[in-house]
Structures are given as C-alpha cells and as structure tokens.
PDB file of C-alpha atoms in Angstrom:
ATOM      1  CA  MET A   1      -0.026  -0.081  -0.007  1.00  0.00           C
ATOM      2  CA  LYS A   2       0.929   3.570  -0.504  1.00  0.00           C
ATOM      3  CA  THR A   3       0.258   6.648   1.649  1.00  0.00           C
ATOM      4  CA  PHE A   4       0.074  10.330   1.183  1.00  0.00           C
ATOM      5  CA  SER A   5      -0.411  13.128   3.639  1.00  0.00           C
ATOM      6  CA  ILE A   6      -1.270  16.779   3.599  1.00  0.00           C
ATOM      7  CA  THR A   7      -1.749  19.549   6.151  1.00  0.00           C
ATOM      8  CA  ASP A   8      -3.200  23.056   5.400  1.00  0.00           C
ATOM      9  CA  ILE A   9      -3.777  26.122   7.618  1.00  0.00           C
ATOM     10  CA  GLY A  10      -7.147  26.655   6.143  1.00  0.00           C
ATOM     11  CA  ARG A  11      -8.601  30.105   5.518  1.00  0.00           C
ATOM     12  CA  GLN A  12      -9.453  31.546   8.956  1.00  0.00           C
ATOM     13  CA  ARG A  13      -6.632  30.430  11.296  1.00  0.00           C
ATOM     14  CA  ASP A  14      -3.195  32.263  11.891  1.00  0.00           C
ATOM     15  CA  THR A  15      -1.297  29.082  12.800  1.00  0.00           C
ATOM     16  CA  ASN A  16      -1.405  25.392  12.020  1.00  0.00           C
ATOM     17  CA  GLN A  17      -1.996  23.395  15.211  1.00  0.00           C
ATOM     18  CA  ASP A  18      -2.325  19.983  13.490  1.00  0.00           C
ATOM     19  CA  ASP A  19       0.571  17.708  13.180  1.00  0.00           C
ATOM     20  CA  VAL A  20       1.061  14.314  11.272  1.00  0.00           C
ATOM     21  CA  PHE A  21       3.446  11.462  11.002  1.00  0.00           C
ATOM     22  CA  THR A  22       3.352   8.458   8.438  1.00  0.00           C
ATOM     23  CA  SER A  23       5.722   5.602   7.900  1.00  0.00           C
ATOM     24  CA  GLU A  24       5.042   2.851   5.578  1.00  0.00           C
ATOM     25  CA  ILE A  25       8.137   1.030   6.812  1.00  0.00           C
ATOM     26  CA  PRO A  26       8.531  -0.551  10.385  1.00  0.00           C
ATOM     27  CA  VAL A  27       8.663   1.720  13.416  1.00  0.00           C
ATOM     28  CA  GLY A  28      10.131  -0.307  16.285  1.00  0.00           C
ATOM     29  CA  ASN A  29       8.250  -3.609  16.279  1.00  0.00           C
ATOM     30  CA  LEU A  30       5.298  -2.159  14.335  1.00  0.00           C
ATOM     31  CA  PRO A  31       5.178  -2.760  10.597  1.00  0.00           C
ATOM     32  CA  ASN A  32       4.074   0.801   9.871  1.00  0.00           C
ATOM     33  CA  LEU A  33       2.636   3.780  11.891  1.00  0.00           C
ATOM     34  CA  PHE A  34       0.148   6.650  11.028  1.00  0.00           C
ATOM     35  CA  LEU A  35      -0.628   9.497  13.282  1.00  0.00           C
ATOM     36  CA  VAL A  36      -2.725  12.629  13.156  1.00  0.00           C
ATOM     37  CA  ALA A  37      -3.174  15.181  15.985  1.00  0.00           C
ATOM     38  CA  ASP A  38      -5.067  18.351  16.434  1.00  0.00           C
ATOM     39  CA  GLY A  39      -3.736  20.547  19.039  1.00  0.00           C
ATOM     40  CA  MET A  40      -5.501  22.968  21.458  1.00  0.00           C
ATOM     41  CA  GLY A  41      -4.693  25.484  24.125  1.00  0.00           C
ATOM     42  CA  GLY A  42      -3.825  28.970  22.911  1.00  0.00           C
ATOM     43  CA  HIS A  43      -1.893  30.636  20.229  1.00  0.00           C
ATOM     44  CA  ALA A  44       1.455  28.752  20.782  1.00  0.00           C
ATOM     45  CA  ALA A  45       0.530  25.792  22.963  1.00  0.00           C
ATOM     46  CA  GLY A  46      -1.697  24.128  20.485  1.00  0.00           C
ATOM     47  CA  ASP A  47       0.811  23.319  17.884  1.00  0.00           C
ATOM     48  CA  TYR A  48       3.422  22.483  20.600  1.00  0.00           C
ATOM     49  CA  ALA A  49       1.051  20.071  22.029  1.00  0.00           C
ATOM     50  CA  SER A  50       0.236  18.081  18.887  1.00  0.00           C
ATOM     51  CA  GLY A  51       3.856  18.002  17.941  1.00  0.00           C
ATOM     52  CA  LEU A  52       4.988  16.944  21.228  1.00  0.00           C
ATOM     53  CA  ALA A  53       2.385  14.137  21.405  1.00  0.00           C
ATOM     54  CA  VAL A  54       3.447  12.792  17.854  1.00  0.00           C
ATOM     55  CA  GLU A  55       7.093  13.031  18.708  1.00  0.00           C
ATOM     56  CA  LYS A  56       6.633  11.083  22.044  1.00  0.00           C
ATOM     57  CA  ILE A  57       4.301   8.487  20.553  1.00  0.00           C
ATOM     58  CA  THR A  58       6.759   7.743  17.710  1.00  0.00           C
ATOM     59  CA  GLU A  59       9.759   7.725  19.975  1.00  0.00           C
ATOM     60  CA  TYR A  60       8.123   5.329  22.560  1.00  0.00           C
ATOM     61  CA  VAL A  61       6.958   2.907  19.512  1.00  0.00           C
ATOM     62  CA  GLY A  62      10.484   2.918  18.255  1.00  0.00           C
ATOM     63  CA  ARG A  63      11.944   1.675  21.531  1.00  0.00           C
ATOM     64  CA  SER A  64       9.059  -0.455  22.703  1.00  0.00           C
ATOM     65  CA  GLU A  65       9.826  -4.388  23.125  1.00  0.00           C
ATOM     66  CA  GLU A  66       6.144  -5.097  22.840  1.00  0.00           C
ATOM     67  CA  ARG A  67       4.838  -6.486  19.506  1.00  0.00           C
ATOM     68  CA  GLU A  68       1.047  -6.363  19.816  1.00  0.00           C
ATOM     69  CA  PRO A  69      -0.132  -3.283  18.222  1.00  0.00           C
ATOM     70  CA  VAL A  70      -2.781  -2.365  20.702  1.00  0.00           C
ATOM     71  CA  ALA A  71      -0.471  -2.748  23.607  1.00  0.00           C
ATOM     72  CA  VAL A  72       2.227  -0.587  21.874  1.00  0.00           C
ATOM     73  CA  LEU A  73      -0.235   2.266  21.042  1.00  0.00           C
ATOM     74  CA  LYS A  74      -1.762   2.036  24.373  1.00  0.00           C
ATOM     75  CA  LYS A  75       1.491   2.794  26.228  1.00  0.00           C
ATOM     76  CA  ALA A  76       2.778   5.150  23.864  1.00  0.00           C
ATOM     77  CA  ILE A  77      -0.198   7.327  24.160  1.00  0.00           C
ATOM     78  CA  GLU A  78      -0.084   7.208  27.956  1.00  0.00           C
ATOM     79  CA  GLU A  79       3.617   8.145  27.715  1.00  0.00           C
ATOM     80  CA  ALA A  80       2.731  11.193  25.601  1.00  0.00           C
ATOM     81  CA  ASN A  81      -0.230  12.053  27.856  1.00  0.00           C
ATOM     82  CA  ARG A  82       1.963  11.996  30.880  1.00  0.00           C
ATOM     83  CA  MET A  83       4.733  14.232  29.138  1.00  0.00           C
ATOM     84  CA  LEU A  84       2.207  16.933  28.012  1.00  0.00           C
ATOM     85  CA  PHE A  85       0.500  17.072  31.275  1.00  0.00           C
ATOM     86  CA  GLU A  86       3.600  17.592  33.181  1.00  0.00           C
ATOM     87  CA  GLU A  87       4.828  20.362  30.754  1.00  0.00           C
ATOM     88  CA  ALA A  88       1.375  22.053  30.976  1.00  0.00           C
ATOM     89  CA  ASN A  89       1.572  22.118  34.815  1.00  0.00           C
ATOM     90  CA  ALA A  90       5.287  23.348  34.829  1.00  0.00           C
ATOM     91  CA  ASP A  91       4.705  26.252  32.259  1.00  0.00           C
ATOM     92  CA  PRO A  92       1.931  28.729  32.641  1.00  0.00           C
ATOM     93  CA  ALA A  93       2.109  29.506  29.028  1.00  0.00           C
ATOM     94  CA  LYS A  94       1.015  25.955  28.284  1.00  0.00           C
ATOM     95  CA  GLU A  95      -1.723  25.655  30.935  1.00  0.00           C
ATOM     96  CA  GLY A  96      -4.515  23.697  29.516  1.00  0.00           C
ATOM     97  CA  MET A  97      -2.855  22.538  26.243  1.00  0.00           C
ATOM     98  CA  GLY A  98      -3.906  19.172  24.890  1.00  0.00           C
ATOM     99  CA  THR A  99      -4.392  17.389  21.600  1.00  0.00           C
ATOM    100  CA  THR A 100      -6.458  14.795  19.762  1.00  0.00           C
ATOM    101  CA  ILE A 101      -4.772  11.622  18.423  1.00  0.00           C
ATOM    102  CA  VAL A 102      -5.862   9.247  15.859  1.00  0.00           C
ATOM    103  CA  ALA A 103      -3.334   6.403  15.335  1.00  0.00           C
ATOM    104  CA  ALA A 104      -3.297   3.485  12.852  1.00  0.00           C
ATOM    105  CA  VAL A 105      -1.157   0.445  12.287  1.00  0.00           C
ATOM    106  CA  ILE A 106      -1.784  -2.210   9.397  1.00  0.00           C
ATOM    107  CA  GLN A 107      -0.859  -5.638  10.053  1.00  0.00           C
ATOM    108  CA  GLY A 108      -1.686  -8.160   7.419  1.00  0.00           C
ATOM    109  CA  ASP A 109      -5.337  -7.560   6.675  1.00  0.00           C
ATOM    110  CA  CYS A 110      -6.053  -6.100  10.126  1.00  0.00           C
ATOM    111  CA  LEU A 111      -6.304  -2.494  10.738  1.00  0.00           C
ATOM    112  CA  TYR A 112      -5.512  -1.296  14.395  1.00  0.00           C
ATOM    113  CA  THR A 113      -6.958   2.078  15.286  1.00  0.00           C
ATOM    114  CA  ALA A 114      -6.566   4.183  18.455  1.00  0.00           C
ATOM    115  CA  ASN A 115      -8.096   7.661  19.050  1.00  0.00           C
ATOM    116  CA  ILE A 116      -8.776  10.259  21.753  1.00  0.00           C
ATOM    117  CA  GLY A 117     -10.811  13.346  20.784  1.00  0.00           C
ATOM    118  CA  ASP A 118     -12.562  14.245  17.619  1.00  0.00           C
ATOM    119  CA  SER A 119      -9.979  13.465  14.897  1.00  0.00           C
ATOM    120  CA  ARG A 120     -11.230  10.411  12.782  1.00  0.00           C
ATOM    121  CA  LEU A 121     -10.423   7.516  10.797  1.00  0.00           C
ATOM    122  CA  TYR A 122     -12.539   6.193   7.974  1.00  0.00           C
ATOM    123  CA  VAL A 123     -12.601   3.065   5.705  1.00  0.00           C
ATOM    124  CA  ILE A 124     -13.707   4.187   2.242  1.00  0.00           C
ATOM    125  CA  ASN A 125     -14.724   1.675  -0.617  1.00  0.00           C
ATOM    126  CA  GLN A 126     -17.254   1.235  -3.386  1.00  0.00           C
ATOM    127  CA  GLU A 127     -19.911   0.067  -0.874  1.00  0.00           C
ATOM    128  CA  GLY A 128     -19.612   3.300   1.306  1.00  0.00           C
ATOM    129  CA  ILE A 129     -17.772   5.215   3.984  1.00  0.00           C
ATOM    130  CA  THR A 130     -17.512   3.939   7.365  1.00  0.00           C
ATOM    131  CA  GLN A 131     -16.225   6.008  10.450  1.00  0.00           C
ATOM    132  CA  ILE A 132     -14.321   3.613  12.557  1.00  0.00           C
ATOM    133  CA  THR A 133     -13.458   5.880  15.413  1.00  0.00           C
ATOM    134  CA  ARG A 134     -15.966   7.374  17.888  1.00  0.00           C
ATOM    135  CA  ASP A 135     -15.803  11.194  18.560  1.00  0.00           C
ATOM    136  CA  HIS A 136     -15.052  12.222  22.206  1.00  0.00           C
ATOM    137  CA  SER A 137     -17.134  15.130  22.066  1.00  0.00           C
ATOM    138  CA  LEU A 138     -20.000  16.793  23.948  1.00  0.00           C
ATOM    139  CA  VAL A 139     -22.503  16.528  21.073  1.00  0.00           C
ATOM    140  CA  GLU A 140     -21.574  12.912  20.192  1.00  0.00           C
ATOM    141  CA  GLU A 141     -22.250  12.033  23.840  1.00  0.00           C
ATOM    142  CA  MET A 142     -25.565  13.650  23.412  1.00  0.00           C
ATOM    143  CA  VAL A 143     -26.378  11.735  20.095  1.00  0.00           C
ATOM    144  CA  ARG A 144     -25.378   8.427  21.871  1.00  0.00           C
ATOM    145  CA  MET A 145     -27.799   9.178  24.758  1.00  0.00           C
ATOM    146  CA  GLY A 146     -30.545   9.993  22.203  1.00  0.00           C
ATOM    147  CA  GLU A 147     -30.778  13.746  23.185  1.00  0.00           C
ATOM    148  CA  MET A 148     -29.780  14.756  19.683  1.00  0.00           C
ATOM    149  CA  ASP A 149     -29.689  13.464  16.206  1.00  0.00           C
ATOM    150  CA  LYS A 150     -26.798  13.425  13.823  1.00  0.00           C
ATOM    151  CA  SER A 151     -28.126  16.191  11.656  1.00  0.00           C
ATOM    152  CA  GLU A 152     -28.480  18.434  14.674  1.00  0.00           C
ATOM    153  CA  ALA A 153     -25.060  17.600  15.808  1.00  0.00           C
ATOM    154  CA  LYS A 154     -23.456  18.755  12.620  1.00  0.00           C
ATOM    155  CA  SER A 155     -24.403  22.388  13.241  1.00  0.00           C
ATOM    156  CA  HIS A 156     -24.645  22.554  16.939  1.00  0.00           C
ATOM    157  CA  PRO A 157     -22.753  25.317  18.457  1.00  0.00           C
ATOM    158  CA  ASP A 158     -20.924  23.198  20.955  1.00  0.00           C
ATOM    159  CA  LYS A 159     -19.799  20.572  18.380  1.00  0.00           C
ATOM    160  CA  ASN A 160     -16.100  21.489  18.892  1.00  0.00           C
ATOM    161  CA  ILE A 161     -16.195  20.830  22.650  1.00  0.00           C
ATOM    162  CA  ILE A 162     -14.260  17.533  23.283  1.00  0.00           C
ATOM    163  CA  THR A 163     -14.618  15.355  26.337  1.00  0.00           C
ATOM    164  CA  ARG A 164     -11.203  13.627  25.983  1.00  0.00           C
ATOM    165  CA  ALA A 165      -7.850  14.854  24.971  1.00  0.00           C
ATOM    166  CA  VAL A 166      -4.164  13.896  25.336  1.00  0.00           C
ATOM    167  CA  GLY A 167      -2.318  16.119  28.144  1.00  0.00           C
ATOM    168  CA  ILE A 168      -5.564  17.426  29.914  1.00  0.00           C
ATOM    169  CA  LEU A 169      -5.667  14.962  32.720  1.00  0.00           C
ATOM    170  CA  PRO A 170      -2.725  12.817  34.463  1.00  0.00           C
ATOM    171  CA  GLU A 171      -4.297   9.766  33.165  1.00  0.00           C
ATOM    172  CA  ILE A 172      -6.039   9.067  29.838  1.00  0.00           C
ATOM    173  CA  SER A 173      -7.988   6.188  28.056  1.00  0.00           C
ATOM    174  CA  ALA A 174      -7.953   5.823  24.371  1.00  0.00           C
ATOM    175  CA  ASP A 175     -10.584   3.728  22.342  1.00  0.00           C
ATOM    176  CA  PHE A 176      -9.180   0.939  20.181  1.00  0.00           C
ATOM    177  CA  PHE A 177     -10.715  -0.670  17.238  1.00  0.00           C
ATOM    178  CA  GLU A 178      -9.769  -3.869  15.020  1.00  0.00           C
ATOM    179  CA  THR A 179     -11.083  -3.809  11.510  1.00  0.00           C
ATOM    180  CA  ARG A 180     -10.658  -6.516   8.864  1.00  0.00           C
ATOM    181  CA  LEU A 181      -9.626  -4.891   5.596  1.00  0.00           C
ATOM    182  CA  CYS A 182     -10.815  -6.013   2.191  1.00  0.00           C
ATOM    183  CA  GLU A 183      -9.267  -5.560  -1.244  1.00  0.00           C
ATOM    184  CA  GLY A 184      -9.759  -1.879  -2.556  1.00  0.00           C
ATOM    185  CA  ASP A 185     -10.386  -0.342   0.950  1.00  0.00           C
ATOM    186  CA  ILE A 186      -8.829   3.185   1.317  1.00  0.00           C
ATOM    187  CA  ILE A 187      -8.098   4.325   4.784  1.00  0.00           C
ATOM    188  CA  LEU A 188      -8.477   8.223   5.732  1.00  0.00           C
ATOM    189  CA  LEU A 189      -7.140   9.690   9.032  1.00  0.00           C
ATOM    190  CA  CYS A 190      -8.114  13.385   9.298  1.00  0.00           C
ATOM    191  CA  THR A 191      -8.705  16.275  11.651  1.00  0.00           C
ATOM    192  CA  ASP A 192     -12.211  18.021  12.149  1.00  0.00           C
ATOM    193  CA  GLY A 193     -11.075  20.734   9.810  1.00  0.00           C
ATOM    194  CA  LEU A 194     -12.080  18.369   7.132  1.00  0.00           C
ATOM    195  CA  THR A 195     -15.164  16.641   8.577  1.00  0.00           C
ATOM    196  CA  ASN A 196     -16.680  19.862   9.919  1.00  0.00           C
ATOM    197  CA  MET A 197     -16.460  21.378   6.404  1.00  0.00           C
ATOM    198  CA  VAL A 198     -17.172  18.334   4.147  1.00  0.00           C
ATOM    199  CA  GLU A 199     -19.929  15.821   4.440  1.00  0.00           C
ATOM    200  CA  ASP A 200     -18.959  12.099   4.631  1.00  0.00           C
ATOM    201  CA  GLU A 201     -20.598  11.268   1.333  1.00  0.00           C
ATOM    202  CA  GLN A 202     -18.664  14.050  -0.367  1.00  0.00           C
ATOM    203  CA  ILE A 203     -15.516  12.808   1.104  1.00  0.00           C
ATOM    204  CA  ARG A 204     -16.362   9.331  -0.376  1.00  0.00           C
ATOM    205  CA  ARG A 205     -16.971  10.614  -3.721  1.00  0.00           C
ATOM    206  CA  ILE A 206     -13.677  12.774  -3.888  1.00  0.00           C
ATOM    207  CA  VAL A 207     -11.774   9.773  -2.744  1.00  0.00           C
ATOM    208  CA  LEU A 208     -13.192   7.409  -5.246  1.00  0.00           C
ATOM    209  CA  GLY A 209     -13.402   9.966  -8.081  1.00  0.00           C
ATOM    210  CA  LYS A 210      -9.621  10.837  -8.385  1.00  0.00           C
ATOM    211  CA  ARG A 211      -6.899   8.769  -9.970  1.00  0.00           C
ATOM    212  CA  ASP A 212      -4.359   8.535  -7.003  1.00  0.00           C
ATOM    213  CA  LEU A 213      -3.744   9.497  -3.333  1.00  0.00           C
ATOM    214  CA  VAL A 214      -2.177  12.803  -3.997  1.00  0.00           C
ATOM    215  CA  GLU A 215      -5.147  14.022  -6.203  1.00  0.00           C
ATOM    216  CA  GLN A 216      -7.555  12.813  -3.482  1.00  0.00           C
ATOM    217  CA  ALA A 217      -5.952  14.345  -0.612  1.00  0.00           C
ATOM    218  CA  GLU A 218      -5.471  17.741  -2.382  1.00  0.00           C
ATOM    219  CA  LYS A 219      -9.134  17.715  -3.454  1.00  0.00           C
ATOM    220  CA  LEU A 220     -10.280  16.948  -0.005  1.00  0.00           C
ATOM    221  CA  VAL A 221      -8.390  20.053   1.363  1.00  0.00           C
ATOM    222  CA  GLU A 222      -9.538  22.124  -1.545  1.00  0.00           C
ATOM    223  CA  ALA A 223     -13.279  21.211  -0.697  1.00  0.00           C
ATOM    224  CA  ALA A 224     -12.866  21.990   2.887  1.00  0.00           C
ATOM    225  CA  ASN A 225     -11.523  25.343   2.051  1.00  0.00           C
ATOM    226  CA  GLU A 226     -14.120  26.130  -0.478  1.00  0.00           C
ATOM    227  CA  ASN A 227     -16.607  25.367   2.121  1.00  0.00           C
ATOM    228  CA  GLY A 228     -15.169  28.006   4.524  1.00  0.00           C
ATOM    229  CA  GLY A 229     -11.853  26.501   5.696  1.00  0.00           C
ATOM    230  CA  ARG A 230     -12.626  27.534   9.397  1.00  0.00           C
ATOM    231  CA  ASP A 231      -9.830  25.332  10.827  1.00  0.00           C
ATOM    232  CA  ASN A 232      -6.655  23.526  10.065  1.00  0.00           C
ATOM    233  CA  ILE A 233      -6.969  20.589   7.694  1.00  0.00           C
ATOM    234  CA  THR A 234      -5.002  17.545   7.865  1.00  0.00           C
ATOM    235  CA  VAL A 235      -5.513  14.326   5.712  1.00  0.00           C
ATOM    236  CA  VAL A 236      -3.744  11.030   5.559  1.00  0.00           C
ATOM    237  CA  LEU A 237      -4.713   8.482   2.922  1.00  0.00           C
ATOM    238  CA  ILE A 238      -3.586   4.825   2.758  1.00  0.00           C
ATOM    239  CA  GLY A 239      -4.371   2.387   0.235  1.00  0.00           C
ATOM    240  CA  PRO A 240      -5.848   1.002  -1.577  1.00  0.00           C
ATOM    241  CA  TYR A 241      -5.442  -2.329   0.362  1.00  0.00           C
ATOM    242  CA  GLY A 242      -4.305  -5.066  -1.756  1.00  0.00           C
ATOM    243  CA  GLY A 243      -3.617  -2.948  -4.615  1.00  0.00           C
TER     244      GLY A 243
END
C-alpha cells in the first residue's frame, strides 16, 4: 500500500496546530505507523501539544519491546499524555494545552486504530464510507444518549467541545478498534477541519473519483477550504489495500 499526507492552515486560522506522521516501513516492532493530531490550548501551546504528542508516541513505539499493536499504542499514548500533562503544569504559558490523536497500524489484513478526541479514521470503498473511530465530544455524547440526532449535531454550536484529549488529565484512556480490511479499501485519517467542512458522502465521492492518493488528498483540502476553511485541515490517505 501507498500513503500520502497533507496539512493546510485553512482560511481562517493564523497558525497550524495540526501535526502528522506517516511511515510505511517499520517503526520499532510495528510494521508501519500513521498519526494525526489536532492541538488546542492557545496561540502557541496548541501546535506545541500536537507536535510533542506525535514526537513522544513515535519515540516510544520505536523503542518498545512489545509486539502487539494495541499494547504498543496504548502505552505510547499514555507516555505522551504524561509528558504533556507535566509540561502544561510546569509552564503557565502551556496551561490547558492538549491534543487529539488518531493512530493506525496495518498488520496483515487487520487495521488497528486508536483515538482520543474528535479526529477521525474512516474506511472508504465502493460500498460506502465507514467511520471507525468514535468522537469524544459533547455533541456525540448527546447523540449516543438519544438527546440529539446526527443532523442536529453537525451544526450544533458546541460541536467542537471535546470530552477527552491527550495532556489534559494525569491519566487518559484511548479507544481501540480492530477492522478487517478488504481489497480496494482506502483508509483516511483526518482532523475535524475536514469533517466539519465536508460531508462524509462528499468525502467518499472525492476519494473514489480521483486517480491517486495525491489528487484525492489535495481535493479534500480544496473542498474544505471552498466550504469555509474555518480550521486547519490534515489528511492522511492509505491504500488501496491489496492494490
């Protein structure tokens, strides 16, 4: 499989607080590693938080003796959380900083995913687009409890309030997912700068309608900006599986 990543400041932000890491080759004992992070916490602290989280996760994965992807990612995210939390408490300029994380590892035909926050991972194919991750956000909690439907959540004024982030609390719990891949599947990791601007079905049409990963990613960013570009936009595309 091939991969392509792109990050864009968008049209309404002064800085890019997203960060991204991709490796098609082994990182430590993992056969590959893909990360997307969306930082928060003020003008300087947000990009620092996302960058530090990505750095610490990749460092931990690189030296870990574990071989099972979920175990490696779990401990790597916990290590990054500890580092961010300690720095935020030691430096008043970084108080309250944090970041989302979505991480992916492909081993054989199994996709291992971890997430904290509202950055997402999708699997896209001719049959549809499936969101694998589950947003840790206030409106998503309301949707799950039946207090709001998906259409209301999309435009709710509190949709950007997240309920879980790396670096905010001394301990963190990520969600983990295992997905069996089929031939032709394309994997998308992205920040909410894409998903708040572009509907899922439009994302699917763009990905399936372009000839390669570069065109697909660039068109996704273009669509997000055409629809307002209110936030930084980061996209990682992997695939097609088996191709």
